[in-house]
Coordinates of C-alpha atoms (C1' of nucleotides) in Angstrom, one line a residue:
Chain H
M284 CA -87.2 150.7 59.6
A285 CA -85.0 148.3 57.7
T286 CA -85.6 145.6 60.2
N287 CA -89.3 146.2 60.0
D288 CA -89.2 145.9 56.2
N289 CA -87.4 142.7 56.6
K290 CA -90.0 141.5 59.1
F291 CA -92.8 142.4 56.7
Q292 CA -91.0 140.4 54.0
A293 CA -90.5 137.5 56.4
I294 CA -94.2 137.5 57.3
I295 CA -95.2 137.4 53.6
A296 CA -92.8 134.5 52.9
H297 CA -94.0 132.7 56.0
A298 CA -97.6 133.2 55.0
K299 CA -96.9 131.6 51.6
E300 CA -94.7 128.8 52.8
Y301 CA -97.1 127.6 55.5
G302 CA -100.3 127.8 53.5
F303 CA -101.8 131.0 54.7
V304 CA -101.7 133.3 51.7
F305 CA -100.9 132.8 48.0
Q306 CA -100.8 135.2 45.2
S307 CA -103.8 134.8 43.0
S308 CA -103.3 132.9 39.7
E309 CA -99.6 132.5 40.6
I310 CA -99.0 129.9 37.8
Y311 CA -100.0 132.6 35.3
D312 CA -97.6 135.1 36.9
G313 CA -100.2 136.4 39.2
L314 CA -102.9 138.9 39.1
S315 CA -102.0 142.3 40.5
A316 CA -103.3 143.1 44.0
V317 CA -105.3 139.9 44.3
Y318 CA -104.6 137.1 46.8
D319 CA -105.9 133.7 47.7
Y320 CA -106.1 132.2 51.2
G321 CA -104.6 128.7 51.7
P322 CA -105.6 125.9 54.1
W323 CA -104.5 127.6 57.3
G324 CA -105.2 131.1 56.0
S325 CA -108.8 130.3 55.2
E326 CA -109.3 128.7 58.6
L327 CA -107.8 131.7 60.4
K328 CA -109.8 134.1 58.2
K329 CA -113.0 132.3 59.0
N330 CA -112.2 132.3 62.7
I331 CA -111.7 136.0 62.7
R332 CA -114.9 136.5 60.8
D333 CA -116.8 134.2 63.2
Y334 CA -115.4 135.9 66.2
W335 CA -116.5 139.3 64.9
W336 CA -119.9 138.0 63.9
K337 CA -120.5 136.5 67.2
S338 CA -119.4 139.5 69.2
M339 CA -121.7 141.7 67.0
T340 CA -124.8 139.6 66.7
Q341 CA -125.0 136.9 69.4
L342 CA -123.6 139.2 72.1
H343 CA -125.7 142.3 71.2
E344 CA -129.5 141.7 71.4
N345 CA -130.0 144.9 69.3
I346 CA -127.9 143.9 66.4
V347 CA -128.9 141.4 63.6
G348 CA -127.2 140.3 60.5
V349 CA -127.9 140.3 56.8
D350 CA -126.1 138.8 53.8
A351 CA -126.8 141.0 50.9
A352 CA -125.9 140.2 47.3
I353 CA -122.8 141.6 45.7
F354 CA -124.8 142.7 42.7
M355 CA -127.1 145.6 43.4
H356 CA -129.4 147.8 41.3
P357 CA -127.2 150.3 39.5
T358 CA -129.2 153.2 40.9
T359 CA -127.8 152.2 44.3
W360 CA -124.5 153.6 43.3
K361 CA -125.9 156.8 41.9
A362 CA -127.6 157.4 45.3
S363 CA -124.5 156.6 47.2
G364 CA -122.4 159.0 45.1
H365 CA -120.0 156.3 43.8
V366 CA -121.0 156.7 40.2
D367 CA -120.6 160.5 40.0
N368 CA -117.8 161.1 42.4
F369 CA -115.4 158.3 41.5
S370 CA -115.5 157.8 37.8
D371 CA -113.9 160.9 36.6
P372 CA -111.4 161.2 33.7
M373 CA -107.8 161.6 35.0
I374 CA -104.7 163.0 33.3
D375 CA -101.1 162.9 34.4
N376 CA -98.4 165.5 33.9
K377 CA -95.3 163.6 32.6
D378 CA -92.8 166.0 34.1
S379 CA -94.2 166.4 37.6
K380 CA -95.8 162.9 37.7
K381 CA -98.8 164.7 39.2
R382 CA -102.3 163.3 38.5
Y383 CA -105.3 165.5 38.1
R384 CA -109.0 165.1 37.6
V385 CA -109.6 166.6 34.2
D386 CA -112.6 168.7 35.3
H387 CA -110.6 170.1 38.3
L388 CA -107.7 171.0 36.0
I389 CA -109.9 172.8 33.5
E390 CA -112.0 174.5 36.1
A391 CA -108.9 175.9 37.8
H392 CA -107.7 177.3 34.5
A393 CA -111.2 178.8 33.8
D394 CA -111.0 180.7 37.0
T395 CA -107.9 182.5 35.8
L396 CA -109.6 183.7 32.6
P397 CA -111.9 186.7 32.0
K398 CA -115.5 185.7 32.9
E399 CA -116.8 185.1 29.4
E400 CA -113.9 183.1 28.2
G401 CA -114.0 181.0 31.4
E402 CA -117.6 180.2 30.9
A403 CA -117.1 179.3 27.3
L404 CA -114.4 176.9 28.3
L405 CA -116.5 175.3 30.9
D406 CA -119.4 174.9 28.5
A407 CA -117.1 173.2 26.0
M408 CA -115.8 170.9 28.8
T409 CA -119.3 170.0 29.9
Q410 CA -120.3 169.0 26.3
L411 CA -117.2 166.9 25.8
E412 CA -117.6 165.2 29.1
A413 CA -121.2 164.4 28.4
A414 CA -120.2 162.9 25.1
G415 CA -117.3 160.9 26.7
D416 CA -115.0 162.5 24.2
F417 CA -111.6 162.1 25.9
A418 CA -109.6 163.1 22.8
G419 CA -111.6 166.3 22.6
L420 CA -110.9 167.1 26.2
K421 CA -107.2 166.5 25.7
K422 CA -107.3 168.9 22.7
L423 CA -109.2 171.4 24.9
I424 CA -106.3 171.2 27.5
D425 CA -103.7 171.5 24.7
D426 CA -105.5 174.4 22.9
N427 CA -105.8 176.4 26.1
K428 CA -102.1 175.6 27.0
I429 CA -103.1 174.5 30.5
K430 CA -100.1 173.9 32.6
C431 CA -99.3 171.8 35.6
I432 CA -98.9 174.0 38.6
V433 CA -96.0 171.9 39.9
S434 CA -93.9 171.5 36.8
G435 CA -95.3 174.4 34.9
T436 CA -95.3 172.4 31.7
S437 CA -98.0 171.1 29.4
N438 CA -96.5 167.7 28.8
W439 CA -99.6 165.6 29.4
T440 CA -100.5 162.0 29.0
D441 CA -103.7 160.9 27.3
I442 CA -106.8 161.2 29.3
R443 CA -107.9 158.0 31.0
Q444 CA -111.0 157.0 32.8
F445 CA -110.6 156.4 36.5
N446 CA -112.8 153.5 37.4
L447 CA -113.3 153.0 41.1
M448 CA -116.0 150.3 40.5
F449 CA -115.8 147.1 38.5
K450 CA -118.4 147.0 35.9
T451 CA -120.0 143.9 34.3
E452 CA -122.9 143.0 32.2
F453 CA -126.1 141.7 33.6
G454 CA -128.0 139.1 31.5
A455 CA -126.7 136.4 29.3
V456 CA -127.5 138.1 26.1
A457 CA -125.8 141.3 25.1
S458 CA -128.3 144.2 25.0
T459 CA -128.4 146.7 22.2
S460 CA -128.4 149.5 24.6
E461 CA -125.5 148.5 26.8
E462 CA -126.1 151.1 29.5
D463 CA -129.2 149.3 30.5
N464 CA -127.3 146.2 31.4
I465 CA -124.5 147.5 33.5
V466 CA -124.1 146.3 37.0
Y467 CA -121.3 147.0 39.4
L468 CA -119.5 144.8 41.8
R469 CA -120.1 146.6 45.1
P470 CA -117.3 148.9 46.3
E471 CA -118.6 148.6 49.9
T472 CA -121.0 146.4 51.7
A473 CA -122.8 149.2 53.5
Q474 CA -125.3 149.9 50.8
G475 CA -126.7 146.4 51.1
I476 CA -127.6 147.2 54.6
F477 CA -129.1 150.6 53.9
V478 CA -131.4 149.4 51.1
N479 CA -132.6 146.6 53.4
F480 CA -133.1 148.9 56.4
L481 CA -136.9 148.6 56.5
N482 CA -137.0 144.9 55.6
V483 CA -134.8 144.1 58.5
Q484 CA -136.4 146.6 61.0
K485 CA -139.9 145.3 60.3
T486 CA -139.2 141.5 60.0
A487 CA -136.9 141.3 63.0
R488 CA -139.1 143.8 64.9
M489 CA -136.2 146.0 65.7
K490 CA -136.5 149.2 67.8
I491 CA -134.1 152.1 67.5
P492 CA -131.3 152.1 68.5
F493 CA -130.4 148.9 66.6
G494 CA -127.7 147.7 64.3
I495 CA -127.4 145.6 61.2
A496 CA -124.2 143.6 60.7
Q497 CA -122.8 142.2 57.5
T498 CA -119.6 140.5 56.2
G499 CA -118.8 140.2 52.6
K500 CA -116.6 140.9 49.6
A501 CA -116.2 144.3 48.1
F502 CA -114.3 145.4 45.0
R503 CA -112.2 148.4 44.1
N504 CA -110.4 149.0 40.9
E505 CA -107.4 150.8 42.4
I506 CA -104.4 152.0 40.4
V507 CA -101.4 150.3 42.0
A508 CA -100.9 147.4 44.3
R509 CA -98.4 147.1 47.1
Q510 CA -98.3 146.0 50.7
F511 CA -99.5 142.5 50.3
I512 CA -103.1 141.9 51.5
F513 CA -103.2 145.3 53.1
R514 CA -104.6 146.8 49.9
M515 CA -106.4 144.5 47.5
R516 CA -108.8 144.9 44.6
E517 CA -111.0 142.2 46.0
F518 CA -111.3 142.3 49.8
E519 CA -113.7 141.4 52.6
Q520 CA -115.4 143.9 54.9
M521 CA -117.1 143.4 58.2
E522 CA -119.5 146.2 58.7
M523 CA -122.1 147.2 61.2
Q524 CA -124.5 150.1 60.6
F525 CA -126.1 151.3 63.9
F526 CA -129.3 153.3 63.5
V527 CA -130.0 155.9 66.1
R528 CA -132.4 158.7 66.9
P529 CA -131.2 162.1 65.6
G530 CA -129.5 164.0 68.3
T531 CA -128.1 160.9 70.0
E532 CA -125.5 160.2 67.3
G533 CA -122.7 161.9 69.3
E534 CA -123.0 159.6 72.3
W535 CA -123.3 156.5 70.1
Y536 CA -120.3 157.5 68.1
Q537 CA -118.3 157.7 71.3
Y538 CA -119.8 154.4 72.5
W539 CA -118.8 152.5 69.4
K540 CA -115.4 154.2 69.2
E541 CA -114.6 152.8 72.6
D542 CA -116.3 149.4 72.1
R543 CA -114.5 148.6 68.9
L544 CA -111.1 149.2 70.5
K545 CA -112.1 146.9 73.4
W546 CA -112.9 144.2 70.8
H547 CA -109.4 144.4 69.5
L548 CA -107.9 144.3 73.0
S549 CA -110.1 141.2 73.8
L550 CA -107.8 139.3 71.4
G551 CA -104.9 140.0 73.6
I552 CA -103.2 142.5 71.3
P553 CA -101.2 145.1 73.3
Q554 CA -102.9 148.4 73.7
D555 CA -99.8 150.4 72.7
K556 CA -100.0 148.9 69.2
F557 CA -103.2 150.8 68.6
R558 CA -104.1 154.4 68.3
Y559 CA -107.1 156.5 67.2
H560 CA -106.7 158.8 64.2
D561 CA -109.5 161.4 64.2
H562 CA -110.4 162.7 60.8
V563 CA -109.9 166.4 60.4
K564 CA -111.1 166.5 56.8
L565 CA -114.6 165.0 56.8
A566 CA -116.7 163.7 53.9
H567 CA -119.6 166.0 53.2
Y568 CA -122.1 163.7 54.9
A569 CA -120.0 162.8 57.9
K570 CA -120.3 164.5 61.3
E571 CA -117.4 162.7 63.0
A572 CA -115.0 160.0 61.8
C573 CA -112.0 158.2 63.2
D574 CA -109.8 155.3 62.3
I575 CA -108.4 152.6 64.6
E576 CA -104.8 152.2 63.5
F577 CA -102.5 149.4 64.3
E578 CA -98.7 149.4 64.2
F579 CA -98.0 147.1 61.3
P580 CA -94.3 146.4 60.4
I581 CA -94.9 149.0 57.7
G582 CA -96.1 151.6 60.3
F583 CA -99.4 152.7 61.8
K584 CA -102.2 151.9 59.3
E585 CA -105.9 152.0 59.4
V586 CA -107.6 148.7 60.3
E587 CA -111.1 149.9 61.2
G588 CA -113.1 153.1 60.7
I589 CA -115.9 154.5 62.9
H590 CA -118.0 157.1 61.1
S591 CA -121.0 159.2 62.1
R592 CA -122.8 159.2 58.8
S593 CA -125.8 161.3 59.7
D594 CA -129.0 160.4 57.7
Y595 CA -127.2 160.9 54.4
D596 CA -127.4 157.3 53.1
L597 CA -131.0 156.6 54.0
S598 CA -132.1 160.0 52.7
Q599 CA -130.3 159.5 49.4
H600 CA -132.0 156.2 48.9
Q601 CA -135.3 157.7 49.9
L602 CA -134.7 160.4 47.2
Y603 CA -133.7 158.0 44.4
S604 CA -136.1 155.2 45.2
K605 CA -139.0 157.4 46.1
K606 CA -139.8 155.0 49.0
K607 CA -140.0 156.2 52.5
L608 CA -137.1 155.0 54.7
Q609 CA -138.3 156.2 58.0
Y610 CA -138.9 154.9 61.4
Y611 CA -141.8 155.6 63.7
D612 CA -140.5 156.2 67.2
N613 CA -143.0 155.4 69.9
D614 CA -140.8 156.6 72.7
I615 CA -141.9 159.7 74.5
D616 CA -139.9 162.8 73.9
P617 CA -139.5 164.3 77.4
A618 CA -139.4 167.8 75.9
T619 CA -142.9 167.6 74.4
G620 CA -144.5 164.7 76.2
K621 CA -145.3 163.2 72.8
P622 CA -143.7 160.4 70.8
F623 CA -140.6 161.2 68.8
G624 CA -142.6 160.2 65.7
N625 CA -141.4 159.7 62.2
Y626 CA -137.8 160.4 61.2
V627 CA -135.0 159.2 59.0
P628 CA -132.5 157.6 61.5
Y629 CA -128.9 158.7 61.8
V630 CA -126.2 156.1 61.3
I631 CA -123.0 155.2 63.1
E632 CA -120.9 152.9 61.0
T633 CA -118.2 150.5 62.2
S634 CA -116.3 149.1 59.2
I635 CA -113.3 146.8 59.5
G636 CA -111.3 145.1 56.8
L637 CA -111.2 141.4 57.4
D638 CA -108.0 141.0 55.3
R639 CA -106.4 143.8 57.3
M640 CA -107.4 142.2 60.5
F641 CA -105.9 139.0 59.3
L642 CA -102.6 140.8 58.6
L643 CA -102.9 142.5 62.0
I644 CA -103.1 139.1 63.7
L645 CA -100.3 137.7 61.6
S646 CA -98.0 140.7 62.2
N647 CA -98.7 140.6 65.9
A648 CA -98.2 136.8 66.1
Y649 CA -95.1 136.4 64.1
E650 CA -91.9 136.0 66.0
E651 CA -88.5 134.6 65.3
E652 CA -87.3 133.5 68.7
T653 CA -83.7 132.7 69.8
L654 CA -83.6 129.9 72.3
T655 CA -80.7 128.8 74.6
K656 CA -80.5 125.1 75.0
E657 CA -79.4 123.2 78.1
D658 CA -75.9 122.8 76.7
G659 CA -75.6 126.5 76.1
S660 CA -75.9 126.4 72.4
T661 CA -78.5 128.6 70.7
D662 CA -81.3 127.6 68.4
S663 CA -84.1 129.5 66.8
R664 CA -87.8 128.9 66.2
T665 CA -90.4 130.7 64.2
V666 CA -93.7 130.9 66.1
L667 CA -97.1 132.4 65.4
R668 CA -98.6 133.5 68.7
I669 CA -102.1 133.6 67.3
P670 CA -104.8 134.0 70.0
P671 CA -105.9 130.4 70.8
K672 CA -109.6 131.2 70.1
I673 CA -108.9 132.1 66.5
A674 CA -105.9 129.8 65.8
P675 CA -106.4 127.6 62.6
V676 CA -105.5 124.4 64.4
K677 CA -106.2 124.2 68.1
L678 CA -104.7 120.9 69.1
A679 CA -102.0 118.6 67.6
V680 CA -102.2 115.0 68.6
L681 CA -98.8 113.3 68.3
P682 CA -97.7 109.7 69.1
L683 CA -94.1 109.9 70.3
V684 CA -93.3 106.9 68.0
K685 CA -95.3 105.3 65.3
K686 CA -95.4 101.8 66.8
D687 CA -96.2 99.9 70.0
G688 CA -99.9 100.9 69.8
L689 CA -99.2 104.6 70.4
P690 CA -100.8 105.8 67.1
E691 CA -104.0 103.9 68.0
I692 CA -104.3 105.7 71.3
A693 CA -103.5 109.0 69.7
R694 CA -106.2 108.4 67.1
N695 CA -108.8 107.7 69.8
I696 CA -108.0 111.0 71.5
M697 CA -108.1 112.8 68.2
N698 CA -111.6 111.3 67.4
D699 CA -112.8 112.4 70.8
C700 CA -111.8 116.0 70.2
R701 CA -112.3 116.7 66.6
D702 CA -116.0 117.5 66.9
E703 CA -115.3 120.3 69.3
F704 CA -112.3 122.1 67.6
Y705 CA -109.8 121.7 64.8
C706 CA -107.3 118.9 65.5
F707 CA -104.3 117.8 63.6
Y708 CA -102.7 114.4 63.8
E709 CA -99.1 113.6 62.8
E710 CA -96.8 110.7 63.4
K711 CA -94.0 111.5 61.0
D712 CA -90.5 112.7 62.1
A713 CA -89.0 113.4 65.5
I714 CA -91.2 114.9 68.1
G715 CA -89.2 118.2 68.2
K716 CA -89.7 118.7 64.6
R717 CA -93.4 118.2 64.8
Y718 CA -93.6 120.7 67.7
R719 CA -91.8 123.3 65.6
R720 CA -94.0 122.7 62.6
M721 CA -97.0 123.3 64.8
D722 CA -95.4 126.5 66.2
A723 CA -95.0 127.7 62.6
I724 CA -98.8 127.6 61.9
G725 CA -99.7 128.9 65.4
T726 CA -101.2 125.7 67.0
P727 CA -101.4 126.6 70.7
F728 CA -101.5 123.1 72.1
C729 CA -99.8 119.8 71.4
I730 CA -100.3 116.5 73.2
T731 CA -97.9 113.6 73.0
V732 CA -98.8 110.0 73.6
D733 CA -95.9 107.9 75.0
H734 CA -95.4 104.6 76.7
Q735 CA -96.5 106.0 80.1
T736 CA -99.9 106.7 78.5
K737 CA -100.4 103.0 78.2
E738 CA -99.7 102.5 81.9
D739 CA -101.6 105.4 83.5
G740 CA -103.6 107.1 80.7
T741 CA -101.8 110.4 81.0
V742 CA -100.3 112.4 78.1
T743 CA -97.9 115.3 77.8
I744 CA -99.3 118.6 76.9
R745 CA -96.9 121.2 75.4
Y746 CA -97.7 124.9 75.2
R747 CA -96.8 126.8 72.2
D748 CA -96.0 130.1 73.9
T749 CA -93.8 128.9 76.7
M750 CA -92.7 125.5 75.3
K751 CA -93.5 124.2 78.8
Q752 CA -94.8 120.7 79.2
E753 CA -96.9 119.0 81.8
R754 CA -98.7 115.7 82.2
L755 CA -102.5 115.3 82.5
P756 CA -105.0 112.5 82.0
A757 CA -105.9 112.0 78.4
D758 CA -109.6 112.4 79.1
K759 CA -109.0 115.9 80.5
V760 CA -107.5 117.2 77.3
K761 CA -110.8 118.1 75.6
E762 CA -112.0 120.2 78.5
L763 CA -108.7 121.9 78.9
V764 CA -108.5 123.0 75.3
K765 CA -112.1 124.0 75.2
D766 CA -111.6 126.2 78.2
R767 CA -108.5 127.9 76.8
I768 CA -110.1 128.7 73.4
R769 CA -113.2 130.3 74.9
Chain M
rG941 C1' -97.9 155.7 36.1
rC942 C1' -92.1 157.0 36.6
rG943 C1' -87.0 155.3 38.1
rG944 C1' -83.8 151.4 40.0
rA945 C1' -82.7 146.1 41.2
rA946 C1' -83.8 141.0 40.8
rG947 C1' -86.2 136.4 38.6
rU948 C1' -82.1 129.0 38.4
rA949 C1' -85.9 122.7 42.5
rG950 C1' -91.3 124.0 47.4
rC951 C1' -87.4 127.5 50.2
rU952 C1' -82.3 129.9 50.5
rC953 C1' -78.8 130.2 46.9
rA954 C1' -74.1 128.4 43.8
rG955 C1' -73.2 127.9 38.7
rU956 C1' -65.7 129.4 36.4
rU957 C1' -64.0 132.5 29.8
rG958 C1' -70.3 130.7 26.5
rG959 C1' -69.3 123.8 26.8
rC960 C1' -73.5 117.4 30.6
rA961 C1' -78.5 121.5 35.6
rG962 C1' -75.9 121.8 41.2
rA963 C1' -75.8 122.2 46.9
rG964 C1' -78.2 122.7 51.7
rC965 C1' -82.8 122.7 53.8
rA966 C1' -87.9 121.1 52.9
rU967 C1' -91.1 116.9 50.6
rC968 C1' -92.2 111.5 49.9
rA969 C1' -91.0 105.9 51.1
rG970 C1' -88.3 103.0 54.5
rU971 C1' -84.7 101.9 58.9
rU972 C1' -83.6 103.7 63.6
rU973 C1' -85.3 106.9 67.5
rC974 C1' -88.9 107.8 74.6
rC975 C1' -89.9 114.8 74.3
rC976 C1' -88.0 120.5 71.1
rA977 C1' -85.9 121.6 63.5
rA978 C1' -81.6 114.0 65.4
rA979 C1' -79.1 109.9 62.1
rC980 C1' -78.9 106.6 58.0
rU981 C1' -80.7 104.5 53.0
rG982 C1' -83.5 105.6 48.8
rA983 C1' -86.9 108.4 45.7
rA984 C1' -89.1 112.4 43.5
rG985 C1' -88.6 117.3 42.2
rG986 C1' -86.2 122.0 36.5
rC987 C1' -89.1 125.1 29.5
rC988 C1' -82.7 128.3 34.3
rG989 C1' -89.7 133.9 34.3
rC990 C1' -91.4 134.3 28.9
rG991 C1' -90.3 135.6 23.5
rG992 C1' -86.8 136.8 20.0
rG993 C1' -81.5 137.5 18.4
rU994 C1' -75.9 136.4 18.2
rU995 C1' -73.2 131.5 18.2
rC996 C1' -71.2 125.0 16.2
rG997 C1' -73.2 125.6 21.2
rA998 C1' -76.7 130.4 25.7
rG999 C1' -78.6 129.7 32.7
rC1000 C1' -74.4 133.0 31.2
rC1001 C1' -73.9 137.9 25.8
rC1002 C1' -77.8 141.4 23.1
rC1003 C1' -83.0 143.2 22.4
rG1004 C1' -88.0 143.0 23.9
rU1005 C1' -91.6 141.5 27.5
rU1006 C1' -93.6 140.0 32.2
rU1007 C1' -93.7 139.4 37.4
rU1008 C1' -91.7 140.6 42.1
rC1009 C1' -89.0 143.9 45.4
rC1010 C1' -87.2 149.1 46.7
rG1011 C1' -88.0 154.5 46.0
rC1012 C1' -91.4 158.3 44.1
rU1013 C1' -96.7 159.0 42.6
rC1014 C1' -101.8 157.6 43.5
rC1015 C1' -105.1 155.7 47.3
rA1016 C1' -113.1 158.7 47.6

RNA sequence: GCGGAAGUAGCUCAGUUGGCAGAGCAUCAGUUUCCCAAACUGAAGGCCGCGGGUUCGAGCCCCGUUUUCCGCUCCA
């Protein structure tokens, strides 16, 4: 475990040193649990996103995309349950360090009292809650001598609001009734899909079963921040909501559970680094749920969730918006011989954290390799074995020396290739050093232009993973790289 | 949120009893160099985390604060 911790620290240091991930606002001592992506990090992140997007939309005829706004009508979050379920006052016991929801704490105490006293206590709590009177609630806890079940003491902190969602004000001019103006930064992207369900279904003429994909930022006001980009206040999700006929959700859940793991394996990540974690405790709307977990240096952790969400979300929006969110199914039900007719579709969700996927790729790619040289001495190199198709830089073009016309030839090759994939040109320092620098950012291919190039038009191609070299005609380079990054 | 440890150049670190701010690597400019972190010359790079105190004098001692790391807690 100690070595794995070291590996995690090494990956974080490497990510910073080579321009993948920086702490946000670092010159102001940072902002907790917020990170920025640097030159190679933003390229890698974009490539992961593009690969996911393409495999979802372009390669599935029955999945289309949307790009919904981060701001949504506040009622969205009442319908989804985020406002009521995740904005409760919290209190900590100073002795046991145990944190409670205030209402749970008081309700538990009320259960131990005679019926009338208990109800009186709950009435008092409800009134104070409605008034937002935290001091009053604290006094209620003190007056009733409510104790922590762990420590058995009444040594409580002040009551604080637990805010899952970031709040901000909508409109340039402050309103007199501030509640009217509150909007939230979305805590998940899924709701942008649900509220657009009919828009997408009608305009793209989709027939069930079909899916809607979306990538985008989401925001959660969590309490503490650790574990680098694994858990962030601002993060990016890649979600797909798949709408199915009620009764078929079980088979589609199974389908997506398997299909999503195949996607991960298609990037060449070893299967034994993954496992499913089936949820035993389900959310009230869920029928089935599982996580795909990856073995990070900090242990097996969730990367992606597959959830069978029933018709909960669409039904909730139907209820709150008073708009029908139903689908007319023309297919014939073999049981009745008539069309299936109108219904609220069931939903299978696949939801993957882009930042976690980024960390997965980095964790799997990072290696400190010990090499034995020809003379028997040992050397080390740090290499990122990023799958070529998502590597930030695909090809480095290197003149062996920066004279004798070699840079000009290299520039021509570079210009020929840069339209097709990301290329990097460098003529500084010895060739070995340049190879190692490319290893450190995960560039899968380097070609070197030397004096022989001037005679027969061939260059050396050097492979990142094996460090092997071979010669090939310069005009074959583009096709070779294109083939390897498919 | 609680407890512990640490913040000196981009990175890794040294800094004597409290007395001129240092090294290696990396960076940049050159010279040299025909295939795996080569050599040489030169340059640049610092509010010693921040604020206060003690002192003739603080990177070093004292207090506070902040950030990071480790452990616990939390994580719909």
